[in-house]
């Protein structure tokens, strides 16, 4: 599946992430952050490994890091000339999210259809999905990841009759068998075309992805990452049965100076 949509930097990092999938799921402390390499246990993975990839890629992901370890993570990165931006984590148990989304009044749009899963391997369809994300300011994952060819996943996409995708969300299991979060699914990549906003489609596709993570991927927990200032997204994930979890943070380490947005 093609990786050719996005910036040159995005494409390079996604190709490396795809190439390292076997390593990611067989290495203690590694975590599949999809757009670049990552960890959910930096001490277990090894800081020498993290800094080696940071040196070459300029970015490294951190998922579900205990809040009481944040200070040490920041200090270690700072000593080597790196910063880290953190996002709040919202979590929900399988029971809680199903109870919520099954009773949730979802947005409706008679002119839209759900993209069938058997079309995700069609490059034209996948590019339409990735283009929707890019138009919404969301850096897409690779086609390999989104299509489910790399691993089981829960891609949700709504499109107009002409094939233009106007709403997306995605979920998958980032953590390997060595991690205590092995059965925790991540949901994100919520993208809504400007002309379709205000119809609750964000909640709709997010709820569909959350539900599929439990029913299809058999996740025990679902989590999403939201910035402290993104009030709209915080309300969206809360409406899907997730709540703020003060025990964890997720972040992106990068070269010092500026916020990384790839």
Phi, psi and omega in degrees: 000138188293147174247020197272006179258133182119182180286164179301320179295315179300315181297316180300312183293320179294320178298320179293317179300316178297318181294335182262012184301316179299315177300317183298319184271358178242005184245125178300131178091346178278157181212140181276095178269001166076310182275343182194175179285160183199179182215151167243006176204084186299325179293322179289318178294319180109125182291334176295322177294315181299313182290330176297315179288324177299320180299319184275326187256337182079005183202148177204137184268147176233121182242137174050052177275128179304137183299331180284355176256357185298317181301317179294319178299313181298319182293316179299316180293318182299320181299333181259008175088026180237152173250169172218133174259132182250149174242149173289153180248132175245133183230157174208139177289161179304316181295315182296316183289322178294317178301325182281307186290332179291338178255007187277129172286113186265158176292150179232148177208107186298336184273002182249151175230152177281129178292124181295144182300328183287359177259358183293338179276356177281116183304325180295317179293315180297320178296323177297323177293313180295324179295324176299317179297315182297317179298331181271002179082019180252124177289120185286160168280172178291159175300326178299316179289312186294325185286343185089005179289333181279325184188166176299139181209175183229074177281130175239130179215134175248140183223158174282169182301328181281357178103353180287120179280132186237355179206136180217158167202159186210143175220151179198175180258102185282339193259143185271180187292346178274348188268144173293349180258020185308322183259022175261124180261143175259139175236139179186207182057032178287119184225131180229124176302145184305320183289350182246011180280157181089005181248014180066022180290331177298311177298321182298306183290327177296316179297321179296319179292317178300314181298317181295327178299325180277313187280327182263313183270352178059037177291143175273333181219148174239138177225154175225156181246127184223138178290156183299330185265354183272080186294324181297316180291325179296319177294322181298311183291326177294325178293340179264014174093007178261152179224157182301130180246107185281358181277344185226155169225154172234148185204179179230119175272142181203172179303143185302137177102115176088160180260130182280130185237001181294000000 
